[in-house]
CSV table of N, CA and C in Angstrom, one decimal:
chain,number,residue,atom,x,y,z
A,1,UNK,N,0.8,40.6,-9.7
A,1,UNK,CA,1.7,39.5,-9.4
A,1,UNK,C,1.3,38.3,-10.3
A,2,UNK,N,2.2,37.6,-10.8
A,2,UNK,CA,2.0,36.4,-11.6
A,2,UNK,C,1.8,35.2,-10.6
A,3,UNK,N,0.7,34.6,-10.7
A,3,UNK,CA,0.3,33.5,-9.8
A,3,UNK,C,0.6,32.1,-10.4
A,4,UNK,N,1.0,32.0,-11.6
A,4,UNK,CA,1.2,30.7,-12.3
A,4,UNK,C,2.3,29.9,-11.7
A,5,UNK,N,2.1,28.6,-11.6
A,5,UNK,CA,3.1,27.7,-11.1
A,5,UNK,C,3.6,26.9,-12.3
A,6,UNK,N,4.8,26.7,-12.4
A,6,UNK,CA,5.4,25.9,-13.6
A,6,UNK,C,5.7,24.5,-13.1
A,7,UNK,N,5.2,23.5,-13.9
A,7,UNK,CA,5.5,22.1,-13.6
A,7,UNK,C,6.9,21.8,-14.0
A,8,UNK,N,7.7,21.3,-13.0
A,8,UNK,CA,9.1,20.9,-13.3
A,8,UNK,C,9.2,19.4,-13.5
A,9,UNK,N,8.4,18.7,-12.8
A,9,UNK,CA,8.5,17.2,-12.9
A,9,UNK,C,7.1,16.6,-12.6
A,10,UNK,N,6.8,15.6,-13.4
A,10,UNK,CA,5.6,14.8,-13.1
A,10,UNK,C,6.0,13.4,-12.7
A,11,UNK,N,5.4,12.9,-11.6
A,11,UNK,CA,5.7,11.5,-11.2
A,11,UNK,C,4.4,10.8,-10.9
A,12,UNK,N,4.1,9.8,-11.8
A,12,UNK,CA,2.9,9.0,-11.7
A,12,UNK,C,3.1,8.0,-10.6
A,13,UNK,N,2.1,8.0,-9.7
A,13,UNK,CA,2.2,7.1,-8.5
A,13,UNK,C,1.2,5.9,-8.7
A,14,UNK,N,0.1,6.2,-9.3
A,14,UNK,CA,-0.9,5.2,-9.5
A,14,UNK,C,-1.7,5.4,-10.8
A,15,UNK,N,-2.0,4.4,-11.5
A,15,UNK,CA,-2.9,4.4,-12.7
A,15,UNK,C,-3.9,3.4,-12.5
A,16,UNK,N,-5.2,3.8,-12.4
A,16,UNK,CA,-6.3,2.9,-12.3
A,16,UNK,C,-7.2,3.0,-13.5
A,17,UNK,N,-8.4,2.4,-13.3
A,17,UNK,CA,-9.4,2.3,-14.4
A,17,UNK,C,-10.0,3.7,-14.7
A,18,UNK,N,-10.1,4.5,-13.7
A,18,UNK,CA,-10.7,5.8,-13.9
A,18,UNK,C,-9.8,7.0,-13.6
A,19,UNK,N,-8.9,6.8,-12.6
A,19,UNK,CA,-8.1,8.0,-12.2
A,19,UNK,C,-6.6,7.6,-12.3
A,20,UNK,N,-5.8,8.6,-12.4
A,20,UNK,CA,-4.3,8.5,-12.3
A,20,UNK,C,-3.9,9.5,-11.2
A,21,UNK,N,-3.0,9.1,-10.4
A,21,UNK,CA,-2.5,10.0,-9.3
A,21,UNK,C,-1.1,10.3,-9.5
A,22,UNK,N,-0.7,11.6,-9.4
A,22,UNK,CA,0.6,12.0,-9.6
A,22,UNK,C,1.1,12.8,-8.4
A,23,UNK,N,2.4,12.9,-8.2
A,23,UNK,CA,3.0,13.8,-7.2
A,23,UNK,C,4.0,14.6,-8.0
A,24,UNK,N,3.7,15.8,-8.4
A,24,UNK,CA,4.5,16.7,-9.2
A,24,UNK,C,5.3,17.6,-8.4
A,25,UNK,N,6.4,18.1,-9.0
A,25,UNK,CA,7.2,19.2,-8.4
A,25,UNK,C,6.9,20.4,-9.2
A,26,UNK,N,6.5,21.5,-8.5
A,26,UNK,CA,6.2,22.8,-9.2
A,26,UNK,C,7.1,23.9,-8.7
A,27,UNK,N,7.3,24.8,-9.6
A,27,UNK,CA,8.1,26.1,-9.3
A,27,UNK,C,7.1,27.1,-9.0
A,28,UNK,N,7.1,27.7,-7.8
A,28,UNK,CA,6.2,28.7,-7.3
A,28,UNK,C,6.6,30.1,-7.8
A,29,UNK,N,5.7,31.0,-7.8
A,29,UNK,CA,6.0,32.4,-8.3
A,29,UNK,C,7.1,33.1,-7.5
A,30,UNK,N,7.4,32.6,-6.3
A,30,UNK,CA,8.4,33.2,-5.5
A,30,UNK,C,9.8,32.5,-5.7
A,31,UNK,N,9.8,31.5,-6.7
A,31,UNK,CA,11.0,30.8,-7.0
A,31,UNK,C,11.3,29.6,-6.2
A,32,UNK,N,10.5,29.3,-5.2
A,32,UNK,CA,10.6,28.1,-4.4
A,32,UNK,C,9.9,26.9,-5.1
A,33,UNK,N,10.3,25.7,-4.7
A,33,UNK,CA,9.7,24.5,-5.2
A,33,UNK,C,8.6,23.9,-4.2
A,34,UNK,N,7.6,23.3,-4.8
A,34,UNK,CA,6.6,22.7,-3.9
A,34,UNK,C,6.1,21.4,-4.6
A,35,UNK,N,5.6,20.5,-3.7
A,35,UNK,CA,5.0,19.2,-4.1
A,35,UNK,C,3.5,19.5,-4.4
A,36,UNK,N,3.0,19.0,-5.5
A,36,UNK,CA,1.6,19.1,-5.9
A,36,UNK,C,1.1,17.7,-6.2
A,37,UNK,N,0.2,17.2,-5.3
A,37,UNK,CA,-0.5,15.9,-5.6
A,37,UNK,C,-1.7,16.2,-6.5
A,38,UNK,N,-1.8,15.4,-7.6
A,38,UNK,CA,-2.8,15.7,-8.6
A,38,UNK,C,-3.5,14.4,-8.9
A,39,UNK,N,-4.8,14.5,-9.0
A,39,UNK,CA,-5.6,13.3,-9.5
A,39,UNK,C,-6.1,13.7,-10.9
A,40,UNK,N,-5.7,12.9,-11.9
A,40,UNK,CA,-6.2,13.1,-13.2
A,40,UNK,C,-7.5,12.3,-13.4
A,41,UNK,N,-8.5,12.9,-14.0
A,41,UNK,CA,-9.8,12.3,-14.2
A,41,UNK,C,-10.3,12.7,-15.6
A,42,UNK,N,-10.9,11.8,-16.3
A,42,UNK,CA,-11.3,12.2,-17.7
A,42,UNK,C,-12.4,13.2,-17.7
A,43,UNK,N,-13.1,13.5,-16.6
A,43,UNK,CA,-14.2,14.5,-16.6
A,43,UNK,C,-15.5,13.8,-16.6
A,44,UNK,N,-16.5,14.7,-16.5
A,44,UNK,CA,-17.9,14.1,-16.5
A,44,UNK,C,-18.9,15.1,-17.0
A,45,UNK,N,-20.1,14.7,-17.0
A,45,UNK,CA,-21.2,15.5,-17.5
A,45,UNK,C,-22.4,15.3,-16.6
A,46,UNK,N,-23.2,16.4,-16.5
A,46,UNK,CA,-24.5,16.3,-15.7
A,46,UNK,C,-25.6,17.0,-16.5
A,47,UNK,N,-26.8,16.5,-16.5
A,47,UNK,CA,-27.9,17.0,-17.3
A,47,UNK,C,-29.0,17.4,-16.3
A,48,UNK,N,-29.4,18.7,-16.4
A,48,UNK,CA,-30.6,19.2,-15.7
A,48,UNK,C,-31.7,19.2,-16.7
A,49,UNK,N,-32.5,18.1,-16.6
A,49,UNK,CA,-33.6,17.8,-17.6
A,49,UNK,C,-34.9,18.2,-17.0
A,50,UNK,N,-35.6,19.2,-17.6
A,50,UNK,CA,-36.8,19.7,-17.1
A,50,UNK,C,-38.0,19.2,-17.9
A,51,UNK,N,-39.0,18.7,-17.1
A,51,UNK,CA,-40.2,18.2,-17.8
A,51,UNK,C,-41.1,19.4,-18.1
A,52,UNK,N,-42.1,19.2,-19.0
A,52,UNK,CA,-43.1,20.3,-19.2
A,52,UNK,C,-43.8,20.7,-18.0
A,53,UNK,N,-43.9,19.9,-17.0
A,53,UNK,CA,-44.6,20.2,-15.7
A,53,UNK,C,-43.7,21.0,-14.8
A,54,UNK,N,-42.4,21.3,-15.2
A,54,UNK,CA,-41.5,22.1,-14.4
A,54,UNK,C,-40.8,21.2,-13.3
A,55,UNK,N,-40.6,20.0,-13.6
A,55,UNK,CA,-39.9,19.1,-12.7
A,55,UNK,C,-38.6,18.7,-13.3
A,56,UNK,N,-37.6,18.7,-12.4
A,56,UNK,CA,-36.3,18.2,-12.8
A,56,UNK,C,-36.2,16.7,-12.6
A,57,UNK,N,-35.5,16.0,-13.4
A,57,UNK,CA,-35.3,14.5,-13.3
A,57,UNK,C,-34.0,14.3,-12.4
A,58,UNK,N,-34.2,13.6,-11.3
A,58,UNK,CA,-33.1,13.2,-10.4
A,58,UNK,C,-32.9,11.7,-10.4
A,59,UNK,N,-31.8,11.3,-10.0
A,59,UNK,CA,-31.5,9.9,-9.7
A,59,UNK,C,-31.0,9.8,-8.2
A,60,UNK,N,-31.5,8.8,-7.5
A,60,UNK,CA,-31.0,8.5,-6.2
A,60,UNK,C,-30.2,7.2,-6.3
A,61,UNK,N,-29.0,7.3,-5.8
A,61,UNK,CA,-28.1,6.2,-5.8
A,61,UNK,C,-27.1,6.1,-4.6
A,62,UNK,N,-26.7,5.0,-4.3
A,62,UNK,CA,-25.7,4.8,-3.2
A,62,UNK,C,-24.4,5.2,-3.7
A,63,UNK,N,-23.7,6.1,-2.9
A,63,UNK,CA,-22.3,6.5,-3.2
A,63,UNK,C,-21.4,5.9,-2.2
A,64,UNK,N,-20.6,5.0,-2.6
A,64,UNK,CA,-19.7,4.2,-1.8
A,64,UNK,C,-18.8,5.1,-0.9
A,65,UNK,N,-18.1,6.1,-1.4
A,65,UNK,CA,-17.2,6.9,-0.6
A,65,UNK,C,-17.9,7.5,0.6
A,66,UNK,N,-19.1,7.9,0.5
A,66,UNK,CA,-19.9,8.5,1.6
A,66,UNK,C,-20.7,7.6,2.4
A,67,UNK,N,-20.9,6.3,1.9
A,67,UNK,CA,-21.7,5.3,2.6
A,67,UNK,C,-23.1,5.7,2.8
A,68,UNK,N,-23.6,6.4,1.8
A,68,UNK,CA,-25.0,6.8,1.8
A,68,UNK,C,-25.6,7.0,0.4
A,69,UNK,N,-26.9,7.1,0.4
A,69,UNK,CA,-27.6,7.4,-0.9
A,69,UNK,C,-27.6,8.9,-1.1
A,70,UNK,N,-27.3,9.3,-2.3
A,70,UNK,CA,-27.4,10.8,-2.7
A,70,UNK,C,-28.4,11.0,-3.8
A,71,UNK,N,-29.0,12.2,-3.8
A,71,UNK,CA,-29.9,12.6,-4.8
A,71,UNK,C,-29.1,13.5,-5.7
A,72,UNK,N,-29.1,13.1,-7.0
A,72,UNK,CA,-28.2,13.8,-8.0
A,72,UNK,C,-29.0,14.0,-9.3
A,73,UNK,N,-28.6,14.9,-10.1
A,73,UNK,CA,-29.0,15.0,-11.5
A,73,UNK,C,-28.3,13.9,-12.2
A,74,UNK,N,-28.9,13.4,-13.3
A,74,UNK,CA,-28.3,12.3,-14.1
A,74,UNK,C,-26.9,12.8,-14.5
A,75,UNK,N,-25.9,11.9,-14.4
A,75,UNK,CA,-24.5,12.3,-14.7
A,75,UNK,C,-23.7,11.1,-15.0
A,76,UNK,N,-22.5,11.3,-15.5
A,76,UNK,CA,-21.6,10.2,-15.8
A,76,UNK,C,-20.3,10.7,-16.2
A,77,UNK,N,-19.4,9.7,-16.2
A,77,UNK,CA,-18.0,9.9,-16.5
A,77,UNK,C,-17.8,10.0,-18.1
A,78,UNK,N,-17.0,10.9,-18.5
A,78,UNK,CA,-16.6,10.9,-19.9
A,78,UNK,C,-15.6,9.8,-20.3
A,79,UNK,N,-15.8,9.2,-21.4
A,79,UNK,CA,-14.8,8.3,-21.9
A,79,UNK,C,-13.7,9.2,-22.5
A,80,UNK,N,-12.5,8.8,-22.5
A,80,UNK,CA,-11.4,9.7,-23.0
A,80,UNK,C,-11.7,10.1,-24.4
A,81,UNK,N,-11.7,11.4,-24.7
A,81,UNK,CA,-11.9,11.9,-26.0
A,81,UNK,C,-13.4,12.1,-26.4
A,82,UNK,N,-14.3,11.7,-25.5
A,82,UNK,CA,-15.7,11.7,-25.8
A,82,UNK,C,-16.3,13.1,-25.8
A,83,UNK,N,-17.2,13.5,-26.7
A,83,UNK,CA,-17.8,14.8,-26.7
A,83,UNK,C,-18.8,14.8,-25.5
A,84,UNK,N,-18.6,15.9,-24.7
A,84,UNK,CA,-19.5,16.0,-23.4
A,84,UNK,C,-21.0,15.9,-23.7
A,85,UNK,N,-21.4,16.6,-24.8
A,85,UNK,CA,-22.9,16.6,-25.0
A,85,UNK,C,-23.4,15.2,-25.4
A,86,UNK,N,-22.6,14.5,-26.2
A,86,UNK,CA,-23.0,13.2,-26.6
A,86,UNK,C,-23.1,12.3,-25.4
A,87,UNK,N,-22.1,12.4,-24.5
A,87,UNK,CA,-22.1,11.7,-23.2
A,87,UNK,C,-23.3,12.0,-22.4
A,88,UNK,N,-23.6,13.3,-22.3
A,88,UNK,CA,-24.8,13.7,-21.5
A,88,UNK,C,-26.1,13.1,-22.1
A,89,UNK,N,-26.2,13.1,-23.4
A,89,UNK,CA,-27.4,12.5,-24.0
A,89,UNK,C,-27.5,11.0,-23.7
A,90,UNK,N,-26.4,10.4,-23.7
A,90,UNK,CA,-26.3,8.9,-23.4
A,90,UNK,C,-26.7,8.7,-21.9
A,91,UNK,N,-26.1,9.4,-21.0
A,91,UNK,CA,-26.3,9.3,-19.6
A,91,UNK,C,-27.8,9.5,-19.3
A,92,UNK,N,-28.4,10.6,-19.8
A,92,UNK,CA,-29.8,10.9,-19.6
A,92,UNK,C,-30.7,9.7,-20.0
A,93,UNK,N,-30.4,9.2,-21.2
A,93,UNK,CA,-31.2,8.1,-21.7
A,93,UNK,C,-31.0,6.8,-20.9
A,94,UNK,N,-29.8,6.5,-20.6
A,94,UNK,CA,-29.5,5.3,-19.8
A,94,UNK,C,-30.1,5.3,-18.4
A,95,UNK,N,-29.9,6.5,-17.7
A,95,UNK,CA,-30.2,6.5,-16.3
A,95,UNK,C,-31.7,6.8,-16.1
A,96,UNK,N,-32.4,7.6,-17.0
A,96,UNK,CA,-33.8,8.0,-16.7
A,96,UNK,C,-34.7,7.5,-17.8
A,97,UNK,N,-34.2,7.0,-18.9
A,97,UNK,CA,-35.1,6.6,-20.0
A,97,UNK,C,-35.5,7.8,-20.9
A,98,UNK,N,-35.1,9.0,-20.5
A,98,UNK,CA,-35.5,10.2,-21.2
A,98,UNK,C,-34.6,10.6,-22.3
A,99,UNK,N,-35.2,11.2,-23.4
A,99,UNK,CA,-34.4,11.9,-24.4
A,99,UNK,C,-35.0,13.3,-24.5
A,100,UNK,N,-34.1,14.2,-25.0
A,100,UNK,CA,-34.5,15.6,-25.1
A,100,UNK,C,-34.3,16.1,-26.5
A,101,UNK,N,-35.2,17.0,-26.9
A,101,UNK,CA,-35.1,17.7,-28.2
A,101,UNK,C,-34.1,18.8,-28.1
A,102,UNK,N,-34.0,19.5,-27.0
A,102,UNK,CA,-33.2,20.7,-26.9
A,102,UNK,C,-32.2,20.5,-25.7
A,103,UNK,N,-31.0,20.9,-26.0
A,103,UNK,CA,-29.9,20.9,-25.0
A,103,UNK,C,-29.2,22.3,-25.1
A,104,UNK,N,-28.8,22.8,-23.9
A,104,UNK,CA,-28.1,24.0,-23.8
A,104,UNK,C,-27.0,23.9,-22.8
A,105,UNK,N,-25.8,24.3,-23.2
A,105,UNK,CA,-24.6,24.3,-22.4
A,105,UNK,C,-24.8,25.3,-21.3
A,106,UNK,N,-24.7,25.0,-20.0
A,106,UNK,CA,-24.9,26.0,-19.0
A,106,UNK,C,-23.6,26.1,-18.2
A,107,UNK,N,-22.5,25.6,-18.7
A,107,UNK,CA,-21.2,25.9,-18.0
A,107,UNK,C,-20.4,24.6,-17.6
A,108,UNK,N,-19.3,24.9,-17.0
A,108,UNK,CA,-18.4,23.9,-16.5
A,108,UNK,C,-18.3,24.0,-14.9
A,109,UNK,N,-18.1,22.9,-14.3
A,109,UNK,CA,-18.0,22.9,-12.8
A,109,UNK,C,-16.7,22.2,-12.5
A,110,UNK,N,-15.8,22.8,-11.7
A,110,UNK,CA,-14.6,22.2,-11.2
A,110,UNK,C,-14.8,21.7,-9.8
A,111,UNK,N,-15.1,20.4,-9.5
A,111,UNK,CA,-15.5,19.9,-8.2
A,111,UNK,C,-14.5,20.0,-7.1
A,112,UNK,N,-13.2,19.8,-7.4
A,112,UNK,CA,-12.2,19.8,-6.4
A,112,UNK,C,-10.9,20.4,-6.9
A,113,UNK,N,-10.8,21.7,-7.2
A,113,UNK,CA,-9.6,22.2,-7.9
A,113,UNK,C,-8.3,22.2,-7.1
A,114,UNK,N,-8.4,21.9,-5.8
A,114,UNK,CA,-7.2,21.9,-5.0
A,114,UNK,C,-6.3,20.7,-5.4
A,115,UNK,N,-6.8,19.6,-5.9
A,115,UNK,CA,-6.0,18.5,-6.2
A,115,UNK,C,-6.4,17.6,-7.4
A,116,UNK,N,-7.6,17.9,-8.0
A,116,UNK,CA,-8.1,17.1,-9.0
A,116,UNK,C,-8.4,17.9,-10.3
A,117,UNK,N,-8.1,17.4,-11.4
A,117,UNK,CA,-8.3,18.2,-12.7
A,117,UNK,C,-9.6,17.8,-13.3
A,118,UNK,N,-10.5,17.2,-12.6
A,118,UNK,CA,-11.8,16.8,-13.2
A,118,UNK,C,-12.6,18.1,-13.6
A,119,UNK,N,-13.2,18.1,-14.7
A,119,UNK,CA,-14.2,19.1,-15.2
A,119,UNK,C,-15.5,18.4,-15.5
A,120,UNK,N,-16.6,19.0,-14.9
A,120,UNK,CA,-17.9,18.4,-15.2
A,120,UNK,C,-18.6,19.5,-16.1
A,121,UNK,N,-19.1,19.0,-17.2
A,121,UNK,CA,-19.8,19.8,-18.2
A,121,UNK,C,-21.3,19.7,-17.8
A,122,UNK,N,-22.0,20.9,-17.7
A,122,UNK,CA,-23.4,20.9,-17.3
A,122,UNK,C,-24.2,21.4,-18.5
A,123,UNK,N,-25.4,20.7,-18.6
A,123,UNK,CA,-26.3,21.0,-19.7
A,123,UNK,C,-27.7,21.1,-19.2
A,124,UNK,N,-28.5,21.9,-19.8
A,124,UNK,CA,-29.9,22.0,-19.6
A,124,UNK,C,-30.6,21.3,-20.7
A,125,UNK,N,-31.6,20.4,-20.4
A,125,UNK,CA,-32.3,19.7,-21.4
A,125,UNK,C,-33.8,19.9,-21.3
A,126,UNK,N,-34.5,20.1,-22.4
A,126,UNK,CA,-36.0,20.2,-22.4
A,126,UNK,C,-36.6,19.5,-23.6
A,127,UNK,N,-37.9,19.5,-23.7
A,127,UNK,CA,-38.5,18.8,-24.8
A,127,UNK,C,-38.4,17.3,-24.6
A,128,UNK,N,-38.7,16.8,-23.4
A,128,UNK,CA,-38.4,15.4,-23.1
A,128,UNK,C,-39.4,14.4,-23.6
A,129,UNK,N,-39.0,13.3,-24.0
A,129,UNK,CA,-39.8,12.1,-24.3
A,129,UNK,C,-39.2,11.0,-23.4
A,130,UNK,N,-40.0,10.0,-23.1
A,130,UNK,CA,-39.6,8.9,-22.2
A,130,UNK,C,-39.7,7.6,-22.8
A,131,UNK,N,-38.7,6.8,-22.5
A,131,UNK,CA,-38.6,5.3,-22.9
A,131,UNK,C,-38.1,4.6,-21.7
A,132,UNK,N,-37.4,3.5,-21.9
A,132,UNK,CA,-36.9,2.6,-20.9
A,132,UNK,C,-35.5,3.0,-20.4
A,133,UNK,N,-35.2,2.8,-19.2
A,133,UNK,CA,-33.8,2.9,-18.7
A,133,UNK,C,-32.9,1.8,-19.3
A,134,UNK,N,-31.7,2.1,-19.4
A,134,UNK,CA,-30.7,1.1,-19.9
A,134,UNK,C,-29.4,1.2,-19.0
A,135,UNK,N,-29.6,0.8,-17.7
A,135,UNK,CA,-28.6,0.9,-16.7
A,135,UNK,C,-27.4,0.0,-17.0
A,136,UNK,N,-26.2,0.4,-16.6
A,136,UNK,CA,-25.0,-0.4,-16.7
A,136,UNK,C,-25.2,-1.6,-15.7
A,137,UNK,N,-24.5,-2.7,-15.8
A,137,UNK,CA,-24.6,-3.8,-15.0
A,137,UNK,C,-24.3,-3.5,-13.5
A,138,UNK,N,-23.5,-2.6,-13.2
A,138,UNK,CA,-23.1,-2.2,-11.9
A,138,UNK,C,-23.8,-0.9,-11.4
A,139,UNK,N,-24.9,-0.6,-12.0
A,139,UNK,CA,-25.5,0.7,-11.7
A,139,UNK,C,-26.9,0.4,-11.2
A,140,UNK,N,-27.2,0.9,-10.0
A,140,UNK,CA,-28.5,0.7,-9.3
A,140,UNK,C,-29.0,2.1,-8.8
A,141,UNK,N,-30.1,2.5,-9.4
A,141,UNK,CA,-30.6,3.8,-9.0
A,141,UNK,C,-32.1,3.9,-9.3
A,142,UNK,N,-32.7,4.9,-8.6
A,142,UNK,CA,-34.2,5.1,-8.9
A,142,UNK,C,-34.3,6.6,-9.4
A,143,UNK,N,-35.3,6.8,-10.2
A,143,UNK,CA,-35.5,8.1,-10.8
A,143,UNK,C,-36.6,8.8,-10.0
A,144,UNK,N,-36.4,10.1,-9.8
A,144,UNK,CA,-37.4,10.9,-9.1
A,144,UNK,C,-37.6,12.2,-9.9
A,145,UNK,N,-38.8,12.7,-9.9
A,145,UNK,CA,-39.1,14.0,-10.5
A,145,UNK,C,-39.4,15.0,-9.3
A,146,UNK,N,-38.7,16.1,-9.3
A,146,UNK,CA,-38.9,17.1,-8.3
A,146,UNK,C,-39.1,18.4,-8.9
A,147,UNK,N,-40.2,19.1,-8.5
A,147,UNK,CA,-40.4,20.5,-9.0
A,147,UNK,C,-39.2,21.4,-8.8
A,148,UNK,N,-38.8,22.2,-9.8
A,148,UNK,CA,-37.6,23.0,-9.7
A,148,UNK,C,-37.6,23.9,-8.4
A,149,UNK,N,-38.7,24.5,-8.0
A,149,UNK,CA,-38.7,25.3,-6.8
A,149,UNK,C,-38.4,24.5,-5.6
A,150,UNK,N,-38.9,23.3,-5.5
A,150,UNK,CA,-38.6,22.4,-4.4
A,150,UNK,C,-37.1,22.0,-4.4
A,151,UNK,N,-36.6,21.7,-5.6
A,151,UNK,CA,-35.2,21.3,-5.7
A,151,UNK,C,-34.3,22.4,-5.2
A,152,UNK,N,-34.6,23.7,-5.5
A,152,UNK,CA,-33.8,24.8,-5.1
A,152,UNK,C,-33.9,24.9,-3.5
A,153,UNK,N,-35.0,24.7,-2.9
A,153,UNK,CA,-35.1,24.7,-1.5
A,153,UNK,C,-34.3,23.5,-0.9
A,154,UNK,N,-34.3,22.4,-1.5
A,154,UNK,CA,-33.6,21.2,-1.1
A,154,UNK,C,-32.1,21.5,-1.1
A,155,UNK,N,-31.6,22.2,-2.1
A,155,UNK,CA,-30.2,22.6,-2.2
A,155,UNK,C,-29.9,23.5,-1.0
A,156,UNK,N,-30.7,24.6,-0.8
A,156,UNK,CA,-30.5,25.6,0.2
A,156,UNK,C,-30.5,25.0,1.6
A,157,UNK,N,-31.3,23.9,1.8
A,157,UNK,CA,-31.5,23.3,3.1
A,157,UNK,C,-30.5,22.1,3.2
A,158,UNK,N,-29.6,21.9,2.3
A,158,UNK,CA,-28.6,20.9,2.3
A,158,UNK,C,-29.2,19.5,2.3
A,159,UNK,N,-30.4,19.3,1.7
A,159,UNK,CA,-30.9,18.0,1.5
A,159,UNK,C,-30.3,17.4,0.2
A,160,UNK,N,-29.8,18.2,-0.7
A,160,UNK,CA,-29.1,17.8,-1.9
A,160,UNK,C,-27.7,18.3,-1.7
A,161,UNK,N,-26.7,17.3,-1.4
A,161,UNK,CA,-25.4,17.6,-1.1
A,161,UNK,C,-24.4,17.5,-2.2
A,162,UNK,N,-24.8,16.9,-3.3
A,162,UNK,CA,-23.9,16.7,-4.4
A,162,UNK,C,-23.6,18.1,-5.1
A,163,UNK,N,-22.3,18.4,-5.2
A,163,UNK,CA,-21.9,19.7,-5.7
A,163,UNK,C,-22.3,20.1,-7.1
A,164,UNK,N,-22.1,19.1,-8.0
A,164,UNK,CA,-22.5,19.4,-9.4
A,164,UNK,C,-24.0,19.6,-9.5
A,165,UNK,N,-24.8,18.9,-8.7
A,165,UNK,CA,-26.2,19.0,-8.7
A,165,UNK,C,-26.6,20.3,-8.1
A,166,UNK,N,-26.0,20.7,-7.0
A,166,UNK,CA,-26.3,22.0,-6.5
A,166,UNK,C,-26.1,23.2,-7.5
A,167,UNK,N,-24.9,23.1,-8.1
A,167,UNK,CA,-24.6,24.2,-9.1
A,167,UNK,C,-25.5,24.2,-10.2
A,168,UNK,N,-25.8,23.1,-10.8
A,168,UNK,CA,-26.7,23.0,-12.0
A,168,UNK,C,-28.2,23.4,-11.6
A,169,UNK,N,-28.7,23.0,-10.5
A,169,UNK,CA,-30.0,23.4,-10.1
A,169,UNK,C,-30.1,24.9,-9.9
A,170,UNK,N,-29.2,25.5,-9.2
A,170,UNK,CA,-29.2,26.9,-9.0
A,170,UNK,C,-29.0,27.7,-10.2
A,171,UNK,N,-28.1,27.2,-11.1
A,171,UNK,CA,-27.9,27.9,-12.4
A,171,UNK,C,-29.2,27.9,-13.3
A,172,UNK,N,-29.8,26.7,-13.3
A,172,UNK,CA,-31.1,26.6,-14.1
A,172,UNK,C,-32.1,27.5,-13.6
A,173,UNK,N,-32.3,27.5,-12.3
A,173,UNK,CA,-33.3,28.4,-11.7
A,173,UNK,C,-33.0,29.8,-12.0
A,174,UNK,N,-31.8,30.3,-11.9
A,174,UNK,CA,-31.4,31.7,-12.2
A,174,UNK,C,-31.5,32.0,-13.6
A,175,UNK,N,-31.1,31.1,-14.5
A,175,UNK,CA,-31.2,31.4,-16.0
A,175,UNK,C,-32.7,31.4,-16.4
A,176,UNK,N,-33.5,30.6,-15.9
A,176,UNK,CA,-35.0,30.6,-16.2
A,176,UNK,C,-35.6,31.9,-15.7
A,177,UNK,N,-35.3,32.3,-14.5
A,177,UNK,CA,-35.8,33.6,-13.9
A,177,UNK,C,-35.4,34.8,-14.7
A,178,UNK,N,-34.1,34.7,-15.3
A,178,UNK,CA,-33.6,35.8,-16.1
A,178,UNK,C,-34.1,35.8,-17.5
A,179,UNK,N,-34.8,34.7,-17.9
A,179,UNK,CA,-35.3,34.6,-19.3
A,179,UNK,C,-34.2,34.1,-20.2
A,180,UNK,N,-33.1,33.6,-19.7
A,180,UNK,CA,-32.0,33.2,-20.5
A,180,UNK,C,-32.1,31.7,-21.0
A,181,UNK,N,-33.1,31.0,-20.4
A,181,UNK,CA,-33.4,29.7,-20.8
A,181,UNK,C,-34.9,29.6,-21.1
A,182,UNK,N,-35.3,28.7,-22.0
A,182,UNK,CA,-36.7,28.4,-22.3
A,182,UNK,C,-37.1,27.0,-21.7
A,183,UNK,N,-38.1,26.9,-20.9
A,183,UNK,CA,-38.5,25.6,-20.3
A,183,UNK,C,-39.1,24.7,-21.3
């Protein structure tokens, strides 16, 4: 059975600094019409940066929609048309002060496919050197180093609740165990 839905009409409801919200009309595989609410987002990037000591670099920051601090891998929003790897390098340097000699693409993450088109590009980074953070004026965070095995446990015990971080931590652990990544 063909599962594809055809877009019949796009209706922009809101255009903001980061997102655009649409209410589209789609033609379903059974020939009926349906309303589809869509959030357009330019996408993002996250970096799983591993130190020579086997620690991942994390940032702890307050996330307004949840009203709490979250522990996350360094990440950021893509500028429209920006290369994800270059964005990841920039975010790693700005948020943690680290730069990496080696980067490896470890996949894409779709955080909320039911209504949002955001794609988060995930990278593994190694060969780290450290300098100073260069945070944005509205960015407040602290850097933490957590051993990979402990980070995996924290994901499994729901101490790390951020989806992109969960996916990247578990992927890095699995890829290292399989010998598909070099630390």
